[in-house]
mmCIF file of C-alpha atoms in Angstrom:
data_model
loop_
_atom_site.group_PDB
_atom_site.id
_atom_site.type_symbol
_atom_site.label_atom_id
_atom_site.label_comp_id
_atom_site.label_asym_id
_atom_site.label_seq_id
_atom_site.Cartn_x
_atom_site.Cartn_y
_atom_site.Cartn_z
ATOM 1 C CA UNK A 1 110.845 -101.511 191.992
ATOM 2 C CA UNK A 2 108.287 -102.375 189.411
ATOM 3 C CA UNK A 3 107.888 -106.374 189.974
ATOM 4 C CA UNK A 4 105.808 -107.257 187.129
ATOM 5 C CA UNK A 5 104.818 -106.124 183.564
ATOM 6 C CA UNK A 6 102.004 -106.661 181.801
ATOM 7 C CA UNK A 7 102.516 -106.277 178.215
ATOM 8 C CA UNK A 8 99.405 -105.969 175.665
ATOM 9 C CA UNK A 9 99.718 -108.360 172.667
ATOM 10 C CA UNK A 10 98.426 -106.771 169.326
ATOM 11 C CA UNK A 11 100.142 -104.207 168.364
ATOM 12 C CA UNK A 12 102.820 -104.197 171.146
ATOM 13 C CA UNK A 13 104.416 -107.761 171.321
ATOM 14 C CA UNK A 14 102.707 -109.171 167.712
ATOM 15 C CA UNK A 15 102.901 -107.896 163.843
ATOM 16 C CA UNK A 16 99.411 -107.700 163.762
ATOM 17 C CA UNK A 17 99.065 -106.008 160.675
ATOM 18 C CA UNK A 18 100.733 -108.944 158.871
ATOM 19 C CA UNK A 19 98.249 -111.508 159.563
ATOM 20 C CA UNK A 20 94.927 -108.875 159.828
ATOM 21 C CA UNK A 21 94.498 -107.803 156.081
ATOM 22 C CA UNK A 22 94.764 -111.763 154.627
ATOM 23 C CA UNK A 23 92.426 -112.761 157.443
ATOM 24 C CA UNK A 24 89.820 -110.312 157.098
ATOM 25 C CA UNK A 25 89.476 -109.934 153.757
ATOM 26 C CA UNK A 26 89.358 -113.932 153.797
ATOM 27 C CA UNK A 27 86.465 -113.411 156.539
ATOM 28 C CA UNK A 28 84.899 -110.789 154.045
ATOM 29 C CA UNK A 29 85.136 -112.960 150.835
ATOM 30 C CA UNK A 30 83.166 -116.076 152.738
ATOM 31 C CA UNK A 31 80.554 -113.311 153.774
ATOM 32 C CA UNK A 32 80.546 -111.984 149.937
ATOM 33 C CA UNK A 33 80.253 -116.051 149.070
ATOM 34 C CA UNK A 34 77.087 -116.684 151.228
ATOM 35 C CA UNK A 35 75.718 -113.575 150.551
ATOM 36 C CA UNK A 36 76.026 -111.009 153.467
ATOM 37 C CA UNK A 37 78.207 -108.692 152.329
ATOM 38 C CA UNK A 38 79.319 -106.660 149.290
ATOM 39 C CA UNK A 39 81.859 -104.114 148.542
ATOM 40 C CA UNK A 40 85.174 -104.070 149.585
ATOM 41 C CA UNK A 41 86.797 -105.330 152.731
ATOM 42 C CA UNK A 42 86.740 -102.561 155.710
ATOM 43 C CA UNK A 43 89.894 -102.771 156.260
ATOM 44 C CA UNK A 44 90.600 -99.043 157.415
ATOM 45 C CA UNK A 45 87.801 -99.084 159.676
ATOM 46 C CA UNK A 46 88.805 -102.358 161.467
ATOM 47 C CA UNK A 47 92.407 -100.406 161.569
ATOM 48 C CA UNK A 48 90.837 -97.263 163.093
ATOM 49 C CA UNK A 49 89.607 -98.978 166.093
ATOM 50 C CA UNK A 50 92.218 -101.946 166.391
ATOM 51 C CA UNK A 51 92.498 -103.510 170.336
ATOM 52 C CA UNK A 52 88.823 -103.180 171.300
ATOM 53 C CA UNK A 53 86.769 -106.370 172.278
ATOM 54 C CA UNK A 54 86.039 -108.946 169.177
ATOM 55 C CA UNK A 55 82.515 -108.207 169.312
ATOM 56 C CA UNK A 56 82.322 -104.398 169.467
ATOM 57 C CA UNK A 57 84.670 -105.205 166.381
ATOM 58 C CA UNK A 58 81.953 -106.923 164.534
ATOM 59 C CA UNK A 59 79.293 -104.511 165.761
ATOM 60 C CA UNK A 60 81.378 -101.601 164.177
ATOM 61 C CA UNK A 61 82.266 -103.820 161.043
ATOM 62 C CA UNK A 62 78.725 -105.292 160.120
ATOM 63 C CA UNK A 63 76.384 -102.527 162.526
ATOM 64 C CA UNK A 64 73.422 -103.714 160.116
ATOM 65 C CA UNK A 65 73.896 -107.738 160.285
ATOM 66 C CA UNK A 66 72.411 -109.769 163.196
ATOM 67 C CA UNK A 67 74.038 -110.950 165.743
ATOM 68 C CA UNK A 68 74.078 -114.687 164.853
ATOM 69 C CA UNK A 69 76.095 -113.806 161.475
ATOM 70 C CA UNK A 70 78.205 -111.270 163.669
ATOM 71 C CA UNK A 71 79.049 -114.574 165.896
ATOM 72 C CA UNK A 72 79.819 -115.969 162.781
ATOM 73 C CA UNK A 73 81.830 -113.914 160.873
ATOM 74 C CA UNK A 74 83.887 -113.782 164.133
ATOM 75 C CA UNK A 75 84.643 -117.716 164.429
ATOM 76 C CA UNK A 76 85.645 -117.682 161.285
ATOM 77 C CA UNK A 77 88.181 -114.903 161.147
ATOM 78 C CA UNK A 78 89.424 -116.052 164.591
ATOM 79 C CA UNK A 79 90.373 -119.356 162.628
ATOM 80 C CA UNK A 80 91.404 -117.910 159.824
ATOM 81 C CA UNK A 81 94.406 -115.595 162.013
ATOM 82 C CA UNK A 82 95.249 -119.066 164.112
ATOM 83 C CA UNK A 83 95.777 -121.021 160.311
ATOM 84 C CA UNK A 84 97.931 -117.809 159.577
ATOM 85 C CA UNK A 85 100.100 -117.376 162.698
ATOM 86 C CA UNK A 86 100.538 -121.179 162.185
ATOM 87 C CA UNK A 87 101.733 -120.943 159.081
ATOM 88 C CA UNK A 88 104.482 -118.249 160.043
ATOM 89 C CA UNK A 89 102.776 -115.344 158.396
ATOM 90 C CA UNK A 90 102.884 -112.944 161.668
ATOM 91 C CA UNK A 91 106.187 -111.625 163.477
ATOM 92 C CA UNK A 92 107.067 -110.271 166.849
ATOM 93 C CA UNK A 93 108.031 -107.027 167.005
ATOM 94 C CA UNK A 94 111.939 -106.453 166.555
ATOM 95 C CA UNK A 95 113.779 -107.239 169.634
ATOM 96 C CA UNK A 96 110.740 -108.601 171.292
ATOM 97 C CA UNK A 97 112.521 -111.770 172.103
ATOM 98 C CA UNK A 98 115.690 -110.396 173.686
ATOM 99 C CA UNK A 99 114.256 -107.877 175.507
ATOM 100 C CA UNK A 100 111.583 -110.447 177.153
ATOM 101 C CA UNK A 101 114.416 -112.712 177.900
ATOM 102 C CA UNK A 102 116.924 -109.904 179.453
ATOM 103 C CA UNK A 103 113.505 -108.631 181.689
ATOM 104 C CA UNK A 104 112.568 -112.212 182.980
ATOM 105 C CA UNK A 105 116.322 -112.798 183.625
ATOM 106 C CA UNK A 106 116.607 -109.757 185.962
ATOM 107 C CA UNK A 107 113.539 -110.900 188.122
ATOM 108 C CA UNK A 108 110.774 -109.564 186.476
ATOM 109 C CA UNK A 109 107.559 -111.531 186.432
ATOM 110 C CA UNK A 110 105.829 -110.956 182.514
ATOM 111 C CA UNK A 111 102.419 -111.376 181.813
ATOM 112 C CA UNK A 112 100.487 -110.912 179.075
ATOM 113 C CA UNK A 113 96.690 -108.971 178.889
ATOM 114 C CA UNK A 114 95.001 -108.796 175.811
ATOM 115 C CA UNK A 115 91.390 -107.868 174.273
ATOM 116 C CA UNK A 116 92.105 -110.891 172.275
ATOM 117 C CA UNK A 117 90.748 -114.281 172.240
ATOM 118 C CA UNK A 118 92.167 -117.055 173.972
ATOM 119 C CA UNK A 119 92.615 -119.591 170.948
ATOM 120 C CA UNK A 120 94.254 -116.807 169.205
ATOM 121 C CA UNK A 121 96.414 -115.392 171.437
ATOM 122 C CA UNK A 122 97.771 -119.613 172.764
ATOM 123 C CA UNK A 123 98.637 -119.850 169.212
ATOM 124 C CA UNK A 124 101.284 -116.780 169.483
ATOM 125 C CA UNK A 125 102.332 -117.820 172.278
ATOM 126 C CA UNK A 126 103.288 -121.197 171.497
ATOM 127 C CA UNK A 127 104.311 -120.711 167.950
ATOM 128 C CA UNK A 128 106.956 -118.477 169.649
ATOM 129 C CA UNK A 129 107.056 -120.090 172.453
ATOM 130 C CA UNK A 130 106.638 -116.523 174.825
ATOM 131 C CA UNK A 131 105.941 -118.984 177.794
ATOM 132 C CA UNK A 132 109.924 -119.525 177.910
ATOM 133 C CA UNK A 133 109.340 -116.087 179.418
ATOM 134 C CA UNK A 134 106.132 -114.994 180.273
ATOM 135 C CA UNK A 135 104.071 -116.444 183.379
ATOM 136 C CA UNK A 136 100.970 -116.412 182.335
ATOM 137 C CA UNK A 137 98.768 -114.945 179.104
ATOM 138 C CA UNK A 138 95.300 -113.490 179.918
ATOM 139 C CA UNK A 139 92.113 -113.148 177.716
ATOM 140 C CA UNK A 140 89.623 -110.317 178.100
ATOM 141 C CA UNK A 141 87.060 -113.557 177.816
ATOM 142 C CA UNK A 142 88.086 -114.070 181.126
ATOM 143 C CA UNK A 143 86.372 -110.832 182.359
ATOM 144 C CA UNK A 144 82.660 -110.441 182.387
ATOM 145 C CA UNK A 145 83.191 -106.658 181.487
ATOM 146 C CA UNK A 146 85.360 -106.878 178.685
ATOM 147 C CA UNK A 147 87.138 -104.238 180.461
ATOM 148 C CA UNK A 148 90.930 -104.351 180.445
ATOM 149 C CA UNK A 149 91.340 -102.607 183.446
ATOM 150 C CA UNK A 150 89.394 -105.649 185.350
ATOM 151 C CA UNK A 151 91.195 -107.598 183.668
ATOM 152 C CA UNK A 152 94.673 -106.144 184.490
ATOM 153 C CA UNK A 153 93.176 -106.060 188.552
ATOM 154 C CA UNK A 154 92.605 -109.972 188.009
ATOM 155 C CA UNK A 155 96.048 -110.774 186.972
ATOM 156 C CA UNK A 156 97.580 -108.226 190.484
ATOM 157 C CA UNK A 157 94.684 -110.202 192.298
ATOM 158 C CA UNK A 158 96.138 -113.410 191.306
ATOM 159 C CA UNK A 159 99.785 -112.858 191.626
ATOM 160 C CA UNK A 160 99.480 -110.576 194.853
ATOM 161 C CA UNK A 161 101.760 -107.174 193.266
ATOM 162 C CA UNK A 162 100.900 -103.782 193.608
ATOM 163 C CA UNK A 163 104.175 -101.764 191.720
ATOM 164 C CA UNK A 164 104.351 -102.546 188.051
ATOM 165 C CA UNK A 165 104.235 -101.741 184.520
ATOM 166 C CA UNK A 166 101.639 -102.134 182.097
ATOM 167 C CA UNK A 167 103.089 -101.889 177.555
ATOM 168 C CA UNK A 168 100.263 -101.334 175.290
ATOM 169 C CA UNK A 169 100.033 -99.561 172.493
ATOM 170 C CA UNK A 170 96.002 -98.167 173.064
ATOM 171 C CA UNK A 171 93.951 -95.874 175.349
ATOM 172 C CA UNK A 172 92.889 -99.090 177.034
ATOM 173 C CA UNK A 173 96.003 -100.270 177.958
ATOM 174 C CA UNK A 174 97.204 -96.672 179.681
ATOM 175 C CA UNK A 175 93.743 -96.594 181.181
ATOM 176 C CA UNK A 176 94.359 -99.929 182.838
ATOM 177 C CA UNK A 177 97.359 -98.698 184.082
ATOM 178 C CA UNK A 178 96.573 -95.606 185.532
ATOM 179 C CA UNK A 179 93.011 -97.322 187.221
ATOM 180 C CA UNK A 180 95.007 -100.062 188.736
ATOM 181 C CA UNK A 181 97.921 -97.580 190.332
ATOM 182 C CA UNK A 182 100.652 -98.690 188.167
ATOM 183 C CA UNK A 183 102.679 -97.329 185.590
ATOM 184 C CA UNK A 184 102.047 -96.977 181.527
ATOM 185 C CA UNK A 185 104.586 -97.565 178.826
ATOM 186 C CA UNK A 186 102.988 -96.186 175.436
ATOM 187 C CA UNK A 187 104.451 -98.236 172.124
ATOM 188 C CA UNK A 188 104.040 -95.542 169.160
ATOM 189 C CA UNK A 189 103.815 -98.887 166.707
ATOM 190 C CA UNK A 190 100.808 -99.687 164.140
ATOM 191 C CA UNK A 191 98.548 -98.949 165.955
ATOM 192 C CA UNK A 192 98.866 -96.523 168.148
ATOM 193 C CA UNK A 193 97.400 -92.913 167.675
ATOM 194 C CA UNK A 194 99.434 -89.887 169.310
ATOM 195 C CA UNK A 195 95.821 -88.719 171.370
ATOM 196 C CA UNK A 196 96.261 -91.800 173.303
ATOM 197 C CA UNK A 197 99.963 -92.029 173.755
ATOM 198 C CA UNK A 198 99.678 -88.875 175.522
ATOM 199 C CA UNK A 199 98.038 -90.144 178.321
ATOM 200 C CA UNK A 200 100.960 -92.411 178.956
ATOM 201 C CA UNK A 201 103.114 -92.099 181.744
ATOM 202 C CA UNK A 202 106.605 -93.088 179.237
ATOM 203 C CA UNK A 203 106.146 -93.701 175.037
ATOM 204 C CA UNK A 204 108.767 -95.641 173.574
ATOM 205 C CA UNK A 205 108.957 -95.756 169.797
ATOM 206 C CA UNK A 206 110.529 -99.396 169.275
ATOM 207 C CA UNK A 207 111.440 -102.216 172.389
ATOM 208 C CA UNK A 208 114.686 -101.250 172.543
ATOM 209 C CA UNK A 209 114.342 -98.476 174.939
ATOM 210 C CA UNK A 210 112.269 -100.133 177.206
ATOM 211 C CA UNK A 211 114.799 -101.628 179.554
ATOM 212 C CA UNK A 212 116.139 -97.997 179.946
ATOM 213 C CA UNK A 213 112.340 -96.900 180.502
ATOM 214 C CA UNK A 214 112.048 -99.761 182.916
ATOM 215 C CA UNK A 215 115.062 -98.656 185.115
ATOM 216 C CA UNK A 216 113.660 -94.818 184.988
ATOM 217 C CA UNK A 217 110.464 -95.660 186.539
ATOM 218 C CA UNK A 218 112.960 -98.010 188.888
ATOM 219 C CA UNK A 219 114.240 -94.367 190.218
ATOM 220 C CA UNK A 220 111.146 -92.772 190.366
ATOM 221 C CA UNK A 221 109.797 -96.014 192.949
ATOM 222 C CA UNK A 222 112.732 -96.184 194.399
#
């Protein structure tokens, strides 16, 4: 029986996409303001490779700025998607809620592993309030490597469980998976791309098929 699951958070658990285009093209309009930037907002691009590290996003979104105004341009979007999720401009996914709640109350442990930034994924969490469900949220800032599947093998180092499941909606999340011997649930949502998915062990296209997933890969571990 798969003990635990490790869910990823953009993309799988959060709306993303609701908060990302008001944020960034508020990060891009300061950066227009002092100067740095002109043109339009690269919104596509930051799309394209949505779920990698913060700063291999700002390498890939300013490759020709310095790193100082990189660092920058980051602390100020970060803020800018906290003052957004705070104000109720993201959403969970539909059924997100119920389904976490029906998993924790069959015995499943739920964590939480994501390439995002601490700050930004405590606001989520608390604006709504996951931790009624979820044990524990991890940051990729925790890992020296930046490497999700490190950082997946911290959270089975920490809470001693070698069966479980690991939701994303990326490459990195199935890669995690597969590196740490457990099992991969693909979410075809935003921001998934169907090269990746197929790597997965299971795809789901929306969270209400993932107990029935869950009780599949019960059978298969049984």
């Amino acid at each position: 029986m798969p003990h635990a699951i490790i869910f990823d958070m953009d993309g799988t658990l959060f709306q993303t996409e609701k908060i990302l285009e008001v944020s960034l093209e508020e990060t891009f309009v300061h950066l227009k303001d002092s100067g740095e930037w002109s043109g339009e907002t690269p919104l596509q691009k930051y799309k394209k490779i949505m779920g990698v590290p913060l700063p291999t996003v700002w390498k890939t979104l300013l490759p020709h700025h310095s790193e100082e105004i990189r660092q920058q341009a980051n602390v100020y979007f970060l803020e800018k998607l906290i003052l957004n999720i705070q104000k109720g401009k993201g959403a969970l996914y539909p059924q997100i809620e119920g389904t976490l709640e029906a998993l924790h109350k069959e015995g499943y442990s739920l964590y939480i592993a994501s390439n995002g930034l601490t700050d930004y994924l405590q606001a989520i969490v608390k604006y709504y309030r996951l931790d009624r469900w979820v044990t524990e949220t991890f940051s990729i800032e925790q890992i020296d490597s930046l490497d999700k599947a490190d950082l997946v093998a911290a959270i089975q180092k920490k809470y001693v469980f070698t069966e479980g499941v690991v939701v994303g909606d990326r490459l990195s999340d199935i890669q995690a998976a597969k590196k740490n011997g457990l099992t991969s649930v693909g979410c075809r949502f935003d921001f998934a791309q169907e090269d990746e998915l197929a790597e997965a062990d299971h795809v789901i296209n929306d969270f209400s098929s993932l107990s029935e997933v869950i009780r599949t890969i019960e059978k298969i571990h049984a």
